[in-house]
CSV table of C-alpha atoms and ligand atoms in Angstrom, one decimal:
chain,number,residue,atom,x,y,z
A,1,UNK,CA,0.0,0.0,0.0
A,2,UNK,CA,1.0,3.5,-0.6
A,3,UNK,CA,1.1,6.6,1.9
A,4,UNK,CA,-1.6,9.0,1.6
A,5,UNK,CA,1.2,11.3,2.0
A,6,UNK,CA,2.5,9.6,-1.9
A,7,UNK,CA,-0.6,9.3,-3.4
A,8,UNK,CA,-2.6,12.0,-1.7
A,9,UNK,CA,-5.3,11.4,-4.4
A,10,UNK,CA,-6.1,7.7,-3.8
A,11,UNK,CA,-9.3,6.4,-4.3
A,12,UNK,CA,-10.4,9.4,-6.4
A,13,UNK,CA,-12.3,9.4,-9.3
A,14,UNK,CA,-11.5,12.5,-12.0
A,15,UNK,CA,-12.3,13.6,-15.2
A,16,UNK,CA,-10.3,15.8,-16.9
A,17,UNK,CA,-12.1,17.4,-20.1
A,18,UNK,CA,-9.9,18.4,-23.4
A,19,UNK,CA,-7.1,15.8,-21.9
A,20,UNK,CA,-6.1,14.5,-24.9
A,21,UNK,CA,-3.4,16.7,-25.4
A,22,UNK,CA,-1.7,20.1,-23.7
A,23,UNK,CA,-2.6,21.2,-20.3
A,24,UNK,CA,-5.1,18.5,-20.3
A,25,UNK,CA,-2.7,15.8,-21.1
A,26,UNK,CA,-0.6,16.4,-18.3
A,27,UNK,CA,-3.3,17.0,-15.4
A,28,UNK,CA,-5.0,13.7,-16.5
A,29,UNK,CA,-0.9,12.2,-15.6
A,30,UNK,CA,-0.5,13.8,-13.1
A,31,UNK,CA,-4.0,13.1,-11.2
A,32,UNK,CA,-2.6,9.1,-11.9
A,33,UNK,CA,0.3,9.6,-10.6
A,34,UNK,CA,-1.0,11.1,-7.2
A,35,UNK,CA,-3.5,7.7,-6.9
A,36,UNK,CA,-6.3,9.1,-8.8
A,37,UNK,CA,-8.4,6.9,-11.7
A,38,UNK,CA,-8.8,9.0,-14.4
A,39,UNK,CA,-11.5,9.6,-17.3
A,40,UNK,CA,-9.5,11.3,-20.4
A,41,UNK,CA,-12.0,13.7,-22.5
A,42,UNK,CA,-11.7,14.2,-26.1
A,43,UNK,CA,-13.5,15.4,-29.2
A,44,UNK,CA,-10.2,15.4,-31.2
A,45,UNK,CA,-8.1,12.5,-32.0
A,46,UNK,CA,-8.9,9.4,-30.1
A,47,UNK,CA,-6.0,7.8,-30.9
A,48,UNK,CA,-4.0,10.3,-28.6
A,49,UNK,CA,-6.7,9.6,-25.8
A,50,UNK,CA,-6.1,5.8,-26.0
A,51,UNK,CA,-2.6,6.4,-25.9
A,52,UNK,CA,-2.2,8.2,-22.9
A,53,UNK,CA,-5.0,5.9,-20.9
A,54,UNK,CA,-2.4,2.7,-22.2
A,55,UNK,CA,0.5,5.5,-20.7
A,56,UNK,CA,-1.4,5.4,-17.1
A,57,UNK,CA,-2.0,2.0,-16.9
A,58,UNK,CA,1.9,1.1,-17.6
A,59,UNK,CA,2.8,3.2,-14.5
A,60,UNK,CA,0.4,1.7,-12.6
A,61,UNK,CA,-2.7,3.8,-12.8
A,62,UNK,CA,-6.1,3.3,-13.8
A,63,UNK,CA,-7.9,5.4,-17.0
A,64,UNK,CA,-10.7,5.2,-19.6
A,65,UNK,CA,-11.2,7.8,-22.7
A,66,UNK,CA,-14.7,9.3,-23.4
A,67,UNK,CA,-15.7,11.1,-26.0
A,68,UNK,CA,-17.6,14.1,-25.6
A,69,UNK,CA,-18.2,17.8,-26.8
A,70,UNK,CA,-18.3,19.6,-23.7
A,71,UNK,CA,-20.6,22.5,-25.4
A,72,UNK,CA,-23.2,20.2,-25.7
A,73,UNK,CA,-25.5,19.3,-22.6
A,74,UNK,CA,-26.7,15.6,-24.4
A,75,UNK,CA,-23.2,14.6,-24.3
A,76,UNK,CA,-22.1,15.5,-21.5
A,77,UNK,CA,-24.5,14.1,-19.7
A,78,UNK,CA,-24.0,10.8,-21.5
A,79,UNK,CA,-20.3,11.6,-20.7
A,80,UNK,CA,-21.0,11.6,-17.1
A,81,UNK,CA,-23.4,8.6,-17.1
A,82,UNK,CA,-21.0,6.7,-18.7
A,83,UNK,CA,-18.2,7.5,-15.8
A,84,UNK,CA,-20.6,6.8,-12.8
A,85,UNK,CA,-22.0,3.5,-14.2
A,86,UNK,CA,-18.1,2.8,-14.6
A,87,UNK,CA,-16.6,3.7,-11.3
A,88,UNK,CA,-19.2,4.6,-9.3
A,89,UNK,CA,-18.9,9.0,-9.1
A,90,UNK,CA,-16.6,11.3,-9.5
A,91,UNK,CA,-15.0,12.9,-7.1
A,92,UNK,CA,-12.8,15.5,-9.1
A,93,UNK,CA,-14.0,17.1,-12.5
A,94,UNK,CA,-10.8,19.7,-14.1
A,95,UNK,CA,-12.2,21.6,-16.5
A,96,UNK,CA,-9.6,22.1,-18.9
A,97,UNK,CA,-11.2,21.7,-22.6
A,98,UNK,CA,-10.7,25.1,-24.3
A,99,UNK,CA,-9.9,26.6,-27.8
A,100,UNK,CA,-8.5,29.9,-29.3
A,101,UNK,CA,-10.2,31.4,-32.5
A,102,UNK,CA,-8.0,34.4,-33.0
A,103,UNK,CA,-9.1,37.3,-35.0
A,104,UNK,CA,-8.5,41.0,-35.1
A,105,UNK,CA,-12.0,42.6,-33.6
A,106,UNK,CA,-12.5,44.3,-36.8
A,107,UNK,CA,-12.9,40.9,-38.2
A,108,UNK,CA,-14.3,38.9,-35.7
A,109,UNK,CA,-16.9,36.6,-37.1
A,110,UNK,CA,-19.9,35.5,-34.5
A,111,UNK,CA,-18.7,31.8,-35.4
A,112,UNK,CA,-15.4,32.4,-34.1
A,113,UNK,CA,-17.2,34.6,-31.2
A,114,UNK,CA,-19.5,31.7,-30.0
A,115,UNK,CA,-17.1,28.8,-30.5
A,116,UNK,CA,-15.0,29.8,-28.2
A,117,UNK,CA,-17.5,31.1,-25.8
A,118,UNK,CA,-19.7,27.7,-26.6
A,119,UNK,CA,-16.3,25.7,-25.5
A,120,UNK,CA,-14.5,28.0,-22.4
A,121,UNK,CA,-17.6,29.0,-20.3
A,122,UNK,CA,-20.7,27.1,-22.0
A,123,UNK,CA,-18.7,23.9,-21.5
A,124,UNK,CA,-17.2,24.3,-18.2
A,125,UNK,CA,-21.1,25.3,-17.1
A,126,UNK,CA,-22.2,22.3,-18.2
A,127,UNK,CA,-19.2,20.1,-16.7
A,128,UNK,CA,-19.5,21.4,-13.5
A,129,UNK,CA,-23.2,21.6,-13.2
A,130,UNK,CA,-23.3,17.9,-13.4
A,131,UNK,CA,-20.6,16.9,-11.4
A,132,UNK,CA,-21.5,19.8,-8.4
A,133,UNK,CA,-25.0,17.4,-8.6
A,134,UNK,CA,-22.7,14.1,-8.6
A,135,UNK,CA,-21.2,15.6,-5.3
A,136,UNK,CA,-24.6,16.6,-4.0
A,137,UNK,CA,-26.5,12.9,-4.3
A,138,UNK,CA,-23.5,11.5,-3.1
A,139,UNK,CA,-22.0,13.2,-0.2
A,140,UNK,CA,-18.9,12.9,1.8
A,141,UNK,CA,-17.1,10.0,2.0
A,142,UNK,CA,-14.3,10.6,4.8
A,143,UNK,CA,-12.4,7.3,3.4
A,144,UNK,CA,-11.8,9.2,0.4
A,145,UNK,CA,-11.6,13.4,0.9
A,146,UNK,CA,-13.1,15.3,3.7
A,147,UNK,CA,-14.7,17.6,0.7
A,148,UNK,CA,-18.2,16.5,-1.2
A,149,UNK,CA,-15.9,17.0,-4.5
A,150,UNK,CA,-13.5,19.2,-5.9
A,151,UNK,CA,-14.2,21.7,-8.8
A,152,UNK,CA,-11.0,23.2,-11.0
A,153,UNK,CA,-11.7,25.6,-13.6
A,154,UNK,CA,-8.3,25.6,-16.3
A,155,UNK,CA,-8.5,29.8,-17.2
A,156,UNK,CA,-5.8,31.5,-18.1
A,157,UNK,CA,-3.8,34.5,-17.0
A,158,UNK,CA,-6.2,36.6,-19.7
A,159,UNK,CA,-8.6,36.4,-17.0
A,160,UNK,CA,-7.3,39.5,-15.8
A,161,UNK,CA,-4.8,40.6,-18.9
A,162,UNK,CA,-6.6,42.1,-21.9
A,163,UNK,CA,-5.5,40.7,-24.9
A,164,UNK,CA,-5.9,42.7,-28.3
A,165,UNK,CA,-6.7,39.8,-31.1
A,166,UNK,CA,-8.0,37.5,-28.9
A,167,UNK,CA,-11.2,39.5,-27.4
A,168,UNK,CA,-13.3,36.3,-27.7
A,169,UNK,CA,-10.9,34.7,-25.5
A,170,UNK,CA,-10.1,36.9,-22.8
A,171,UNK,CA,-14.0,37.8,-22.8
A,172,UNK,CA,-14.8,33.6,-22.2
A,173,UNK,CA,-11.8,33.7,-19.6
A,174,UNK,CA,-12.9,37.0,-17.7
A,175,UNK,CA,-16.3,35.1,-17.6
A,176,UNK,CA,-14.8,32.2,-16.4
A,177,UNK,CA,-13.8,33.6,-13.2
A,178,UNK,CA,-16.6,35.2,-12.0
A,179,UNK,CA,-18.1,32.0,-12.7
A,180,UNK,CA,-15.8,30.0,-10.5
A,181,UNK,CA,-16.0,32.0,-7.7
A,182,UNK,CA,-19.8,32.6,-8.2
A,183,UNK,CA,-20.2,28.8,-7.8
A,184,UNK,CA,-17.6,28.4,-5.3
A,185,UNK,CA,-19.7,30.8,-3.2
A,186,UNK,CA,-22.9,29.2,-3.9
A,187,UNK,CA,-21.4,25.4,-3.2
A,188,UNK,CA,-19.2,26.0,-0.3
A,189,UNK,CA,-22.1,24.9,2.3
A,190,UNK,CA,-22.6,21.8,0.8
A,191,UNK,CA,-18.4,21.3,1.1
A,192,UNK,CA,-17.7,21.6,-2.6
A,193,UNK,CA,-14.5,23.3,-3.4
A,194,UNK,CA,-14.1,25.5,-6.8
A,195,UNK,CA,-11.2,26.8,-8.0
A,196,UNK,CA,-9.1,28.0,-10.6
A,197,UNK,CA,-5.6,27.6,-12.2
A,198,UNK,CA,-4.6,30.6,-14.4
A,199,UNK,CA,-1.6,29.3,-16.2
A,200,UNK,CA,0.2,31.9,-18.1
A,201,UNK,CA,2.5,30.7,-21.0
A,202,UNK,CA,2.7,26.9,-20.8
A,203,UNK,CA,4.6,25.3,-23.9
A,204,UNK,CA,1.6,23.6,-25.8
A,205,UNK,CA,0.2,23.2,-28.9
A,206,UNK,CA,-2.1,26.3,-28.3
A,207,UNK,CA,0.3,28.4,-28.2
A,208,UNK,CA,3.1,26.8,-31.1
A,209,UNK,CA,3.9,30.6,-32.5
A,210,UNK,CA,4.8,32.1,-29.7
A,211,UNK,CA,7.5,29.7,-28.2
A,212,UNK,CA,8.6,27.0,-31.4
A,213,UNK,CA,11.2,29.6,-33.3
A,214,UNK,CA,14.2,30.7,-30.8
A,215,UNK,CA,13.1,34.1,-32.1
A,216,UNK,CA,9.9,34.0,-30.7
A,217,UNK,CA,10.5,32.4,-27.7
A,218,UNK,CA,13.0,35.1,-27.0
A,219,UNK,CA,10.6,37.3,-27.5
A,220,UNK,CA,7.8,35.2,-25.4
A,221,UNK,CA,10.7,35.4,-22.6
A,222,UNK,CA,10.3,39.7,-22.2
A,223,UNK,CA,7.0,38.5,-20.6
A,224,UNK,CA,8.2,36.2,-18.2
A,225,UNK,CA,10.2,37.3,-15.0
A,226,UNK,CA,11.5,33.9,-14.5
A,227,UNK,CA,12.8,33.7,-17.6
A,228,UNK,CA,11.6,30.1,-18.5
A,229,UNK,CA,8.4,29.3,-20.4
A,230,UNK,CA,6.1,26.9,-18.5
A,231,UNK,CA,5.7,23.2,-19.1
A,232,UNK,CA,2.5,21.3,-18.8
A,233,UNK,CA,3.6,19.7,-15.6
A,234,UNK,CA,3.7,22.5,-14.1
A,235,UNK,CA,0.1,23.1,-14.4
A,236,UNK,CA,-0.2,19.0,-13.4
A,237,UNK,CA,1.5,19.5,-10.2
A,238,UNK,CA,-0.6,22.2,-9.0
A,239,UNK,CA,-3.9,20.7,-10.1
A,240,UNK,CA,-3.0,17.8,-7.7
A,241,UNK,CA,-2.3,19.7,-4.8
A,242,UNK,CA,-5.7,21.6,-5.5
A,243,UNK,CA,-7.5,18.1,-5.3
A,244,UNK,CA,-6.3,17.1,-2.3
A,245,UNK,CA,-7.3,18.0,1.1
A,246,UNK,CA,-4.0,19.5,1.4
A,247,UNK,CA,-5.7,22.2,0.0
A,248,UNK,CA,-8.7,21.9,2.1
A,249,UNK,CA,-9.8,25.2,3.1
A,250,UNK,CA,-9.2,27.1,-0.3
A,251,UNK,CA,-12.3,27.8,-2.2
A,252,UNK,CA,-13.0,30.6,-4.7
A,253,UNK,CA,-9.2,31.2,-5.7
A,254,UNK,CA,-7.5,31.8,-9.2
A,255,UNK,CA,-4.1,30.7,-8.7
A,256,UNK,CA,-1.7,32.2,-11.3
A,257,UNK,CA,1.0,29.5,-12.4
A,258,UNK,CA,2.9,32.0,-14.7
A,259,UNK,CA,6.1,32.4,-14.0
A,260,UNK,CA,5.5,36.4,-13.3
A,261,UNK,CA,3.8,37.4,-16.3
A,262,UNK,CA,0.9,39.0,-14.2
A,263,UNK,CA,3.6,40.9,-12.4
A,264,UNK,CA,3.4,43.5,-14.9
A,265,UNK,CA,7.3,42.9,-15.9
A,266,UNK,CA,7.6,45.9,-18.2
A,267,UNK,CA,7.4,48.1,-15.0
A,268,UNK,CA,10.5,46.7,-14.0
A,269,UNK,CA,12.8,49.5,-15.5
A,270,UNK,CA,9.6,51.6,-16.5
A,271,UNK,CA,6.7,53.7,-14.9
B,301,LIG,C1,-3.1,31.2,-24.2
B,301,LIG,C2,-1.8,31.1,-24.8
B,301,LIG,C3,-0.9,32.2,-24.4
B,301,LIG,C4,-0.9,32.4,-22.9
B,301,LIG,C5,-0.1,33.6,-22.4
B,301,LIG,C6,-3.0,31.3,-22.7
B,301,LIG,O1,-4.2,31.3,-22.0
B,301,LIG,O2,-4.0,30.1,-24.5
B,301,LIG,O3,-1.9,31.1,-26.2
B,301,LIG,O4,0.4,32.0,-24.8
B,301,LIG,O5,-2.2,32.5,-22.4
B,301,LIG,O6,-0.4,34.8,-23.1
C-alpha cells in the first residue's frame, strides 16, 4: 500500500475534459500519478486519448477515454453517465477543454465569437453543473476526501490581462472567473470546493507561434520574470495539490501559475 502522503489522491475518481493533449494531457498524468483513476475527455483525435489511458496503466494507474463535446448538454451528460456506471462518481472534474479562435475585432466573425464562448464558459457550465450534482446525491465519503468534490476551472492569466486579437478569448476567460468564484460561493455549504488555475504561458500546442522559433521564444521570454516558459507539468502538479485535502480550506481562488507574467514585468525598469 501507498502513503496517503505519496498518493494523496487515492481512491479518487476525476475527469479531466480536453485531456487529450496540452494542459489537459498532463493534469490527467498527473492526477494518476498522485493515486487518482482518471477519465481522459476528447472530441479530437482518439487515438492520442487511448494512448495516454495505455500511458497510465503502464505506470500503474487506472484510466478510460470518453468522448464528448463539452458545449453540448446531451453529451455531457452521456459523458458523465457513462463515468458513474463505470466507477461509481466522481470525485474531481478539471475543466480544462478550451480553444482559441484568434481574429483581429474588426474581423471577428460571430462563429469564431460563439465557438469559443460555446467551449470555455458554456462547457465548463455544463461540466460542472453535473458533477456539483454528482457531489450533492453522493456526499462525503471521509475514506476518500473530507470535501463532497473538488471543482477546478483551467483559465488563463487573460482572466485578468486584456488581450488585443483575442477578445473572444479573454472575454470567455474573464467570464470564467466570475463564474468560479460565483459557484464556489454558492457550493461551499454543501463542502464543494471550486477553484481556478490561471496558467500563463505553458509550452503547448495552443500556443506553437509564440515559443517553437528561438526568435519567438525570445521574445515570449520579455513577458516572463522567470525567464523560462512553462511546461504542462507544471500546471499537473498544481492541479494535484488543489484536489487534495491539502488544499482543504481554499475555495474561490485563481491561482496564477505563470512564472510572473501578471507581475506587470515591463514596469521593472519603466513607470
Ligand atoms: C493562451 C496562450 C498564451 C498564454 C499567455 C494562454 O491562455 O492560450 O496562447 O500564450 O495564455 O499569453
Amino acid at each position: 500500500m501507498f502513503s496517503k502522503h505519496s498518493h494523496p489522491l487515492e481512491g479518487q475518481r476525476a475527469l479531466v475534459t480536453g485531456a487529450n493533449s496540452g494542459i489537459g494531457a498532463a493534469v490527467a498524468r498527473s492526477l494518476a500519478l498522485a493515486g487518482a483513476k482518471v477519465v481522459i475527455n476528447y472530441v479530437v483525435n482518439e487515438e492520442a486519448s487511448l494512448a495516454l489511458v495505455r500511458e497510465i496503466e503502464v505506470e500503474g494507474g487506472q484510466a478510460i477515454a470518453i468522448h464528448a463535446d463539452v458545449s453540448k448538454e446531451d453529451q455531457v451528460k452521456n459523458m458523465f453517465s457513462q463515468m458513474i456506471e463505470s466507477w461509481g462518481s466522481i470525485d474531481i472534474l478539471v475543466n480544462n477543454a478550451g480553444i482559441q479562435r484568434d481574429a483581429a475585432f474588426l474581423d471577428m466573425t460571430l462563429e469564431q465569437w460563439n465557438q469559443v464562448m460555446n467551449v470555455n464558459l458554456t462547457g465548463q457550465f455544463l461540466c460542472a453543473k453535473e458533477a456539483a450534482r454528482e457531489f450533492v446525491r453522493r456526499g462525503i465519503l471521509p475514506e476518500i476526501s473530507c470535501a463532497a468534490g473538488k471543482i477546478i476551472c483551467i483559465s488563463s492569466v487573460h482572466e485578468v490581462i486584456p488581450w488585443a486579437g483575442h477578445v473572444n478569448y479573454a472575454a470567455s476567460k474573464g467570464g470564467l472567473m466570475l463564474f468560479m468564484k460565483s459557484i464556489a460561493q454558492e457550493l461551499a455549504h454543501l463542502k464543494i470546493r471550486v477553484n481556478g488555475i490561471s496558467p500563463g504561458a505553458i509550452k503547448t500546442p495552443i500556443n506553437r507561434s509564440a515559443w517553437e522559433t528561438q526568435e519567438a521564444e525570445q521574445e515570449l521570454l520579455k513577458l516572463i520574470p522567470y525567464g523560462r516558459v512553462g511546461d504542462p507539468s507544471d500546471i499537473g502538479r498544481t492541479a494535484v495539490w488543489l484536489a487534495s485535502d491539502a488544499s482543504d480550506y481554499v475555495t474561490g481562488e485563481s491561482l496564477f501559475v505563470d512564472g510572473g507574467m501578471t507581475l506587470y514585468p515591463g514596469f521593472r525598469e519603466g513607470g
